[in-house]
mmCIF file of N, CA and C and ligand atoms in Angstrom:
data_model
loop_
_atom_site.group_PDB
_atom_site.id
_atom_site.type_symbol
_atom_site.label_atom_id
_atom_site.label_comp_id
_atom_site.label_asym_id
_atom_site.label_seq_id
_atom_site.Cartn_x
_atom_site.Cartn_y
_atom_site.Cartn_z
ATOM 1 N N MET B 3 110.206 93.577 75.644
ATOM 2 C CA MET B 3 110.886 94.817 76.060
ATOM 3 C C MET B 3 110.731 95.862 74.943
ATOM 4 N N ILE B 4 110.852 97.076 75.352
ATOM 5 C CA ILE B 4 110.595 98.209 74.440
ATOM 6 C C ILE B 4 111.876 99.054 74.330
ATOM 7 N N ARG B 5 112.275 99.330 73.105
ATOM 8 C CA ARG B 5 113.443 100.198 72.889
ATOM 9 C C ARG B 5 112.952 101.637 72.707
ATOM 10 N N ILE B 6 113.582 102.546 73.434
ATOM 11 C CA ILE B 6 113.238 103.963 73.305
ATOM 12 C C ILE B 6 114.516 104.696 72.943
ATOM 13 N N ARG B 7 114.398 105.606 72.020
ATOM 14 C CA ARG B 7 115.555 106.373 71.563
ATOM 15 C C ARG B 7 115.311 107.845 71.957
ATOM 16 N N PHE B 8 116.244 108.387 72.737
ATOM 17 C CA PHE B 8 116.167 109.813 73.088
ATOM 18 C C PHE B 8 117.174 110.579 72.246
ATOM 19 N N GLU B 9 116.724 111.712 71.745
ATOM 20 C CA GLU B 9 117.646 112.598 71.035
ATOM 21 C C GLU B 9 117.723 113.888 71.810
ATOM 22 N N GLY B 10 118.937 114.404 71.959
ATOM 23 C CA GLY B 10 119.155 115.660 72.664
ATOM 24 C C GLY B 10 118.579 116.849 71.883
ATOM 25 N N ALA B 11 118.383 117.937 72.605
ATOM 26 C CA ALA B 11 117.928 119.168 71.917
ATOM 27 C C ALA B 11 118.963 119.649 70.923
ATOM 28 N N ARG B 12 118.509 120.271 69.851
ATOM 29 C CA ARG B 12 119.388 120.858 68.835
ATOM 30 C C ARG B 12 120.462 119.889 68.357
ATOM 31 N N GLY B 13 120.020 118.703 67.966
ATOM 32 C CA GLY B 13 120.948 117.734 67.427
ATOM 33 C C GLY B 13 121.926 117.151 68.461
ATOM 34 N N GLY B 14 121.524 117.125 69.697
ATOM 35 C CA GLY B 14 122.376 116.643 70.794
ATOM 36 C C GLY B 14 122.521 115.139 70.779
ATOM 37 N N ALA B 15 123.177 114.605 71.789
ATOM 38 C CA ALA B 15 123.528 113.191 71.815
ATOM 39 C C ALA B 15 122.308 112.301 71.781
ATOM 40 N N VAL B 16 122.493 111.136 71.167
ATOM 41 C CA VAL B 16 121.400 110.122 71.072
ATOM 42 C C VAL B 16 121.676 109.080 72.120
ATOM 43 N N GLN B 17 120.592 108.620 72.768
ATOM 44 C CA GLN B 17 120.730 107.596 73.780
ATOM 45 C C GLN B 17 119.597 106.589 73.581
ATOM 46 N N GLU B 18 119.911 105.320 73.673
ATOM 47 C CA GLU B 18 118.900 104.281 73.527
ATOM 48 C C GLU B 18 118.783 103.504 74.852
ATOM 49 N N VAL B 19 117.562 103.269 75.247
ATOM 50 C CA VAL B 19 117.339 102.467 76.449
ATOM 51 C C VAL B 19 116.316 101.364 76.146
ATOM 52 N N VAL B 20 116.337 100.330 76.952
ATOM 53 C CA VAL B 20 115.369 99.232 76.799
ATOM 54 C C VAL B 20 114.624 99.116 78.116
ATOM 55 N N VAL B 21 113.290 99.135 78.063
ATOM 56 C CA VAL B 21 112.506 99.099 79.287
ATOM 57 C C VAL B 21 111.334 98.134 79.134
ATOM 58 N N ALA B 22 110.703 97.796 80.244
ATOM 59 C CA ALA B 22 109.553 96.898 80.229
ATOM 60 C C ALA B 22 108.293 97.661 79.977
ATOM 61 N N PRO B 23 107.283 97.016 79.392
ATOM 62 C CA PRO B 23 105.990 97.656 79.182
ATOM 63 C C PRO B 23 105.415 98.138 80.541
ATOM 64 N N GLY B 24 104.664 99.205 80.509
ATOM 65 C CA GLY B 24 104.047 99.692 81.742
ATOM 66 C C GLY B 24 104.784 100.882 82.335
ATOM 67 N N ALA B 25 106.028 101.078 81.899
ATOM 68 C CA ALA B 25 106.773 102.225 82.443
ATOM 69 C C ALA B 25 106.256 103.515 81.843
ATOM 70 N N ARG B 26 106.339 104.592 82.616
ATOM 71 C CA ARG B 26 105.957 105.894 82.073
ATOM 72 C C ARG B 26 107.168 106.542 81.407
ATOM 73 N N LEU B 27 106.961 107.191 80.301
ATOM 74 C CA LEU B 27 108.060 107.754 79.519
ATOM 75 C C LEU B 27 108.821 108.779 80.337
ATOM 76 N N LEU B 28 108.139 109.517 81.213
ATOM 77 C CA LEU B 28 108.844 110.507 82.013
ATOM 78 C C LEU B 28 109.902 109.866 82.909
ATOM 79 N N GLU B 29 109.487 108.803 83.629
ATOM 80 C CA GLU B 29 110.448 108.191 84.514
ATOM 81 C C GLU B 29 111.592 107.504 83.745
ATOM 82 N N VAL B 30 111.243 106.945 82.592
ATOM 83 C CA VAL B 30 112.265 106.278 81.775
ATOM 84 C C VAL B 30 113.303 107.318 81.359
ATOM 85 N N ALA B 31 112.835 108.482 80.948
ATOM 86 C CA ALA B 31 113.759 109.560 80.517
ATOM 87 C C ALA B 31 114.609 110.032 81.701
ATOM 88 N N GLN B 32 113.936 110.242 82.814
ATOM 89 C CA GLN B 32 114.698 110.711 84.013
ATOM 90 C C GLN B 32 115.736 109.693 84.458
ATOM 91 N N ASN B 33 115.359 108.422 84.475
ATOM 92 C CA ASN B 33 116.279 107.386 84.889
ATOM 93 C C ASN B 33 117.475 107.312 83.924
ATOM 94 N N ALA B 34 117.249 107.710 82.685
ATOM 95 C CA ALA B 34 118.332 107.692 81.687
ATOM 96 C C ALA B 34 119.156 108.949 81.743
ATOM 97 N N GLY B 35 118.778 109.908 82.622
ATOM 98 C CA GLY B 35 119.541 111.138 82.773
ATOM 99 C C GLY B 35 119.141 112.214 81.798
ATOM 100 N N GLN B 36 118.008 112.051 81.123
ATOM 101 C CA GLN B 36 117.542 113.080 80.223
ATOM 102 C C GLN B 36 117.029 114.291 81.021
ATOM 103 N N PRO B 37 117.147 115.489 80.453
ATOM 104 C CA PRO B 37 116.828 116.709 81.228
ATOM 105 C C PRO B 37 115.351 117.048 81.249
ATOM 106 N N LEU B 38 114.504 116.170 81.817
ATOM 107 C CA LEU B 38 113.080 116.459 81.969
ATOM 108 C C LEU B 38 112.796 116.592 83.452
ATOM 109 N N GLU B 39 112.357 117.769 83.866
ATOM 110 C CA GLU B 39 112.131 117.973 85.301
ATOM 111 C C GLU B 39 110.905 117.267 85.817
ATOM 112 N N GLY B 40 109.810 117.304 85.075
ATOM 113 C CA GLY B 40 108.601 116.663 85.570
ATOM 114 C C GLY B 40 108.164 117.245 86.901
ATOM 115 N N THR B 41 108.137 118.528 86.995
ATOM 116 C CA THR B 41 107.974 119.239 88.273
ATOM 117 C C THR B 41 106.694 118.845 88.989
ATOM 118 N N CYS B 42 105.576 118.649 88.230
ATOM 119 C CA CYS B 42 104.293 118.392 88.920
ATOM 120 C C CYS B 42 104.046 116.871 89.057
ATOM 121 N N GLU B 43 105.002 116.068 88.665
ATOM 122 C CA GLU B 43 104.907 114.613 88.809
ATOM 123 C C GLU B 43 103.674 114.009 88.198
ATOM 124 N N GLY B 44 103.330 114.487 86.998
ATOM 125 C CA GLY B 44 102.270 113.881 86.245
ATOM 126 C C GLY B 44 100.901 114.461 86.459
ATOM 127 N N GLN B 45 100.806 115.619 87.127
ATOM 128 C CA GLN B 45 99.510 116.220 87.406
ATOM 129 C C GLN B 45 99.064 117.133 86.237
ATOM 130 N N MET B 46 99.802 117.190 85.169
ATOM 131 C CA MET B 46 99.529 118.050 84.013
ATOM 132 C C MET B 46 99.396 119.504 84.440
ATOM 133 N N ALA B 47 100.343 119.925 85.241
ATOM 134 C CA ALA B 47 100.332 121.316 85.729
ATOM 135 C C ALA B 47 101.661 122.042 85.477
ATOM 136 N N CYS B 48 102.519 121.463 84.652
ATOM 137 C CA CYS B 48 103.805 122.140 84.517
ATOM 138 C C CYS B 48 104.382 122.176 83.087
ATOM 139 N N SER B 49 104.219 121.152 82.347
ATOM 140 C CA SER B 49 104.775 120.977 80.980
ATOM 141 C C SER B 49 106.279 120.856 80.949
ATOM 142 N N THR B 50 106.934 120.640 82.098
ATOM 143 C CA THR B 50 108.395 120.428 82.090
ATOM 144 C C THR B 50 108.779 119.009 81.698
ATOM 145 N N CYS B 51 107.750 118.240 81.283
ATOM 146 C CA CYS B 51 108.033 116.899 80.777
ATOM 147 C C CYS B 51 107.763 116.853 79.255
ATOM 148 N N HIS B 52 107.700 118.034 78.659
ATOM 149 C CA HIS B 52 107.409 118.111 77.211
ATOM 150 C C HIS B 52 108.506 117.447 76.384
ATOM 151 N N VAL B 53 108.100 116.571 75.485
ATOM 152 C CA VAL B 53 109.015 115.970 74.499
ATOM 153 C C VAL B 53 108.414 116.064 73.110
ATOM 154 N N ILE B 54 109.278 115.982 72.132
ATOM 155 C CA ILE B 54 108.806 116.032 70.731
ATOM 156 C C ILE B 54 108.977 114.631 70.119
ATOM 157 N N VAL B 55 107.859 114.052 69.791
ATOM 158 C CA VAL B 55 107.853 112.697 69.234
ATOM 159 C C VAL B 55 108.224 112.726 67.745
ATOM 160 N N ALA B 56 109.032 111.729 67.297
ATOM 161 C CA ALA B 56 109.338 111.673 65.885
ATOM 162 C C ALA B 56 108.066 111.552 65.063
ATOM 163 N N PRO B 57 107.953 112.293 64.002
ATOM 164 C CA PRO B 57 106.687 112.280 63.226
ATOM 165 C C PRO B 57 106.229 110.890 62.811
ATOM 166 N N ASP B 58 107.175 110.010 62.485
ATOM 167 C CA ASP B 58 106.797 108.642 62.063
ATOM 168 C C ASP B 58 106.204 107.802 63.213
ATOM 169 N N ASP B 59 106.514 108.187 64.420
ATOM 170 C CA ASP B 59 106.088 107.432 65.601
ATOM 171 C C ASP B 59 104.810 108.004 66.223
ATOM 172 N N PHE B 60 104.480 109.209 65.879
ATOM 173 C CA PHE B 60 103.410 109.936 66.588
ATOM 174 C C PHE B 60 102.077 109.155 66.600
ATOM 175 N N ALA B 61 101.733 108.555 65.442
ATOM 176 C CA ALA B 61 100.442 107.875 65.327
ATOM 177 C C ALA B 61 100.368 106.617 66.175
ATOM 178 N N ARG B 62 101.518 106.116 66.657
ATOM 179 C CA ARG B 62 101.495 104.914 67.462
ATOM 180 C C ARG B 62 101.155 105.184 68.922
ATOM 181 N N LEU B 63 101.064 106.456 69.291
ATOM 182 C CA LEU B 63 100.721 106.813 70.664
ATOM 183 C C LEU B 63 99.233 107.037 70.755
ATOM 184 N N PRO B 64 98.622 106.700 71.899
ATOM 185 C CA PRO B 64 97.227 107.033 72.113
ATOM 186 C C PRO B 64 97.065 108.565 72.052
ATOM 187 N N ALA B 65 95.935 109.008 71.606
ATOM 188 C CA ALA B 65 95.682 110.472 71.477
ATOM 189 C C ALA B 65 95.802 111.158 72.801
ATOM 190 N N ALA B 66 96.260 112.375 72.790
ATOM 191 C CA ALA B 66 96.386 113.195 73.995
ATOM 192 C C ALA B 66 94.990 113.606 74.483
ATOM 193 N N SER B 67 94.821 113.681 75.794
ATOM 194 C CA SER B 67 93.562 114.187 76.369
ATOM 195 C C SER B 67 93.469 115.690 76.133
ATOM 196 N N GLU B 68 92.265 116.203 76.356
ATOM 197 C CA GLU B 68 92.067 117.655 76.206
ATOM 198 C C GLU B 68 92.961 118.414 77.189
ATOM 199 N N GLU B 69 93.104 117.892 78.389
ATOM 200 C CA GLU B 69 93.932 118.567 79.415
ATOM 201 C C GLU B 69 95.378 118.592 78.962
ATOM 202 N N GLU B 70 95.841 117.496 78.370
ATOM 203 C CA GLU B 70 97.221 117.466 77.875
ATOM 204 C C GLU B 70 97.397 118.464 76.739
ATOM 205 N N GLU B 71 96.445 118.499 75.836
ATOM 206 C CA GLU B 71 96.525 119.460 74.742
ATOM 207 C C GLU B 71 96.594 120.895 75.256
ATOM 208 N N ASP B 72 95.764 121.175 76.273
ATOM 209 C CA ASP B 72 95.767 122.530 76.825
ATOM 210 C C ASP B 72 97.142 122.869 77.418
ATOM 211 N N MET B 73 97.743 121.914 78.113
ATOM 212 C CA MET B 73 99.045 122.144 78.699
ATOM 213 C C MET B 73 100.112 122.308 77.642
ATOM 214 N N LEU B 74 100.033 121.535 76.586
ATOM 215 C CA LEU B 74 100.984 121.639 75.500
ATOM 216 C C LEU B 74 100.916 122.985 74.790
ATOM 217 N N ASP B 75 99.706 123.589 74.795
ATOM 218 C CA ASP B 75 99.593 124.926 74.209
ATOM 219 C C ASP B 75 100.483 125.925 74.902
ATOM 220 N N LEU B 76 100.788 125.651 76.179
ATOM 221 C CA LEU B 76 101.594 126.572 76.986
ATOM 222 C C LEU B 76 103.079 126.187 76.964
ATOM 223 N N ALA B 77 103.389 125.030 76.401
ATOM 224 C CA ALA B 77 104.796 124.573 76.431
ATOM 225 C C ALA B 77 105.646 125.348 75.425
ATOM 226 N N MET B 78 106.810 125.731 75.837
ATOM 227 C CA MET B 78 107.746 126.424 74.936
ATOM 228 C C MET B 78 108.174 125.519 73.812
ATOM 229 N N GLY B 79 108.155 126.019 72.609
ATOM 230 C CA GLY B 79 108.671 125.267 71.459
ATOM 231 C C GLY B 79 107.841 124.065 71.076
ATOM 232 N N ALA B 80 106.573 124.055 71.485
ATOM 233 C CA ALA B 80 105.709 122.912 71.181
ATOM 234 C C ALA B 80 105.428 122.852 69.664
ATOM 235 N N VAL B 81 105.395 121.630 69.151
ATOM 236 C CA VAL B 81 105.113 121.422 67.719
ATOM 237 C C VAL B 81 103.974 120.417 67.602
ATOM 238 N N ARG B 82 103.600 120.081 66.356
ATOM 239 C CA ARG B 82 102.432 119.225 66.147
ATOM 240 C C ARG B 82 102.588 117.857 66.800
ATOM 241 N N THR B 83 103.836 117.356 66.921
ATOM 242 C CA THR B 83 104.024 116.032 67.538
ATOM 243 C C THR B 83 104.533 116.130 68.990
ATOM 244 N N SER B 84 104.299 117.224 69.633
ATOM 245 C CA SER B 84 104.680 117.344 71.054
ATOM 246 C C SER B 84 103.758 116.520 71.916
ATOM 247 N N ARG B 85 104.286 115.957 72.991
ATOM 248 C CA ARG B 85 103.508 115.261 74.011
ATOM 249 C C ARG B 85 104.107 115.541 75.381
ATOM 250 N N LEU B 86 103.303 115.227 76.407
ATOM 251 C CA LEU B 86 103.787 115.292 77.780
ATOM 252 C C LEU B 86 104.247 113.884 78.154
ATOM 253 N N ALA B 87 105.540 113.737 78.498
ATOM 254 C CA ALA B 87 106.076 112.402 78.766
ATOM 255 C C ALA B 87 105.396 111.744 79.967
ATOM 256 N N CYS B 88 104.864 112.526 80.870
ATOM 257 C CA CYS B 88 104.213 111.925 82.057
ATOM 258 C C CYS B 88 102.916 111.240 81.682
ATOM 259 N N GLN B 89 102.386 111.503 80.511
ATOM 260 C CA GLN B 89 101.104 110.937 80.129
ATOM 261 C C GLN B 89 101.256 109.702 79.207
ATOM 262 N N ILE B 90 102.478 109.301 78.946
ATOM 263 C CA ILE B 90 102.698 108.191 78.024
ATOM 264 C C ILE B 90 103.155 106.969 78.760
ATOM 265 N N VAL B 91 102.290 105.981 78.815
ATOM 266 C CA VAL B 91 102.633 104.681 79.415
ATOM 267 C C VAL B 91 103.077 103.769 78.272
ATOM 268 N N LEU B 92 104.254 103.234 78.378
ATOM 269 C CA LEU B 92 104.846 102.510 77.237
ATOM 270 C C LEU B 92 104.230 101.132 77.085
ATOM 271 N N THR B 93 103.957 100.778 75.856
ATOM 272 C CA THR B 93 103.445 99.428 75.525
ATOM 273 C C THR B 93 104.304 98.840 74.413
ATOM 274 N N ASP B 94 104.154 97.559 74.219
ATOM 275 C CA ASP B 94 104.934 96.894 73.170
ATOM 276 C C ASP B 94 104.774 97.533 71.783
ATOM 277 N N ALA B 95 103.597 98.148 71.579
ATOM 278 C CA ALA B 95 103.289 98.771 70.278
ATOM 279 C C ALA B 95 104.182 100.007 70.072
ATOM 280 N N MET B 96 104.870 100.447 71.126
ATOM 281 C CA MET B 96 105.705 101.650 70.984
ATOM 282 C C MET B 96 107.196 101.335 70.867
ATOM 283 N N ASP B 97 107.499 100.043 70.649
ATOM 284 C CA ASP B 97 108.884 99.634 70.503
ATOM 285 C C ASP B 97 109.550 100.463 69.396
ATOM 286 N N GLY B 98 110.713 101.007 69.683
ATOM 287 C CA GLY B 98 111.442 101.791 68.703
ATOM 288 C C GLY B 98 111.092 103.281 68.669
ATOM 289 N N LEU B 99 110.277 103.680 69.648
ATOM 290 C CA LEU B 99 109.847 105.074 69.742
ATOM 291 C C LEU B 99 111.068 106.034 69.841
ATOM 292 N N THR B 100 111.014 107.092 69.077
ATOM 293 C CA THR B 100 112.060 108.154 69.148
ATOM 294 C C THR B 100 111.436 109.448 69.638
ATOM 295 N N VAL B 101 112.011 110.044 70.691
ATOM 296 C CA VAL B 101 111.546 111.335 71.188
ATOM 297 C C VAL B 101 112.753 112.260 71.348
ATOM 298 N N ARG B 102 112.520 113.529 71.058
ATOM 299 C CA ARG B 102 113.559 114.533 71.146
ATOM 300 C C ARG B 102 113.272 115.488 72.292
ATOM 301 N N MET B 103 114.313 115.913 72.952
ATOM 302 C CA MET B 103 114.160 116.900 74.058
ATOM 303 C C MET B 103 113.943 118.277 73.414
ATOM 304 N N PRO B 104 112.998 119.049 73.950
ATOM 305 C CA PRO B 104 112.804 120.408 73.413
ATOM 306 C C PRO B 104 114.003 121.294 73.813
ATOM 307 N N ALA B 105 114.176 122.373 73.122
ATOM 308 C CA ALA B 105 115.310 123.259 73.389
ATOM 309 C C ALA B 105 115.174 123.983 74.712
ATOM 310 N N ALA B 106 113.928 124.167 75.207
ATOM 311 C CA ALA B 106 113.760 124.908 76.453
ATOM 312 C C ALA B 106 112.424 124.481 77.086
ATOM 313 N N HIS B 107 112.276 124.674 78.373
ATOM 314 C CA HIS B 107 111.063 124.433 79.083
ATOM 315 C C HIS B 107 110.582 125.712 79.765
ATOM 316 N N ARG B 108 109.285 125.839 79.885
ATOM 317 C CA ARG B 108 108.716 126.903 80.719
ATOM 318 C C ARG B 108 108.065 126.239 81.902
ATOM 319 N N ASP B 109 108.515 126.561 83.098
ATOM 320 C CA ASP B 109 107.988 125.923 84.287
ATOM 321 C C ASP B 109 106.793 126.743 84.784
ATOM 322 N N MET B 110 105.610 126.124 84.696
ATOM 323 C CA MET B 110 104.386 126.876 85.012
ATOM 324 C C MET B 110 104.281 127.168 86.530
ATOM 325 N N GLN B 111 105.107 126.535 87.310
ATOM 326 C CA GLN B 111 105.040 126.837 88.759
ATOM 327 C C GLN B 111 106.035 127.882 89.157
ATOM 328 N N GLY B 112 106.708 128.463 88.165
ATOM 329 C CA GLY B 112 107.530 129.627 88.416
ATOM 330 C C GLY B 112 108.859 129.328 89.090
ATOM 331 N N ARG B 113 109.256 128.066 89.124
ATOM 332 C CA ARG B 113 110.519 127.693 89.732
ATOM 333 C C ARG B 113 111.622 127.696 88.683
HETATM 334 S S1 FES K 212 105.231 116.278 84.821
HETATM 335 FE FE1 FES K 212 104.082 118.113 84.847
HETATM 336 S S2 FES K 212 102.862 117.970 83.105
HETATM 337 FE FE2 FES K 212 104.059 116.190 83.037
#
């Protein structure tokens, strides 16, 4: 099992969940009640699933694709360790991963 730690935006509440390998980070966050819309359901067309990975954990994730990098360029408040949660499939190697919710989202579909 994999432990994931969510931190709220701007020092908000911390929540820890335990999930099985193979789950997508977006669904795990949504099931935990975290405020990620995931408007395009993983099609890399919205960036409403933007999360900020803890710097110490960033290298444990597979590198982002070019399409993901392009979408992150458009995400509000993106930083060097930003990722799209819909693109991260959790593995045992990610046990203990910490991700923070960004302060705001920009919905590329205008909703
Ligand atoms: S859900 Fe739209 S880019 Fe991830």
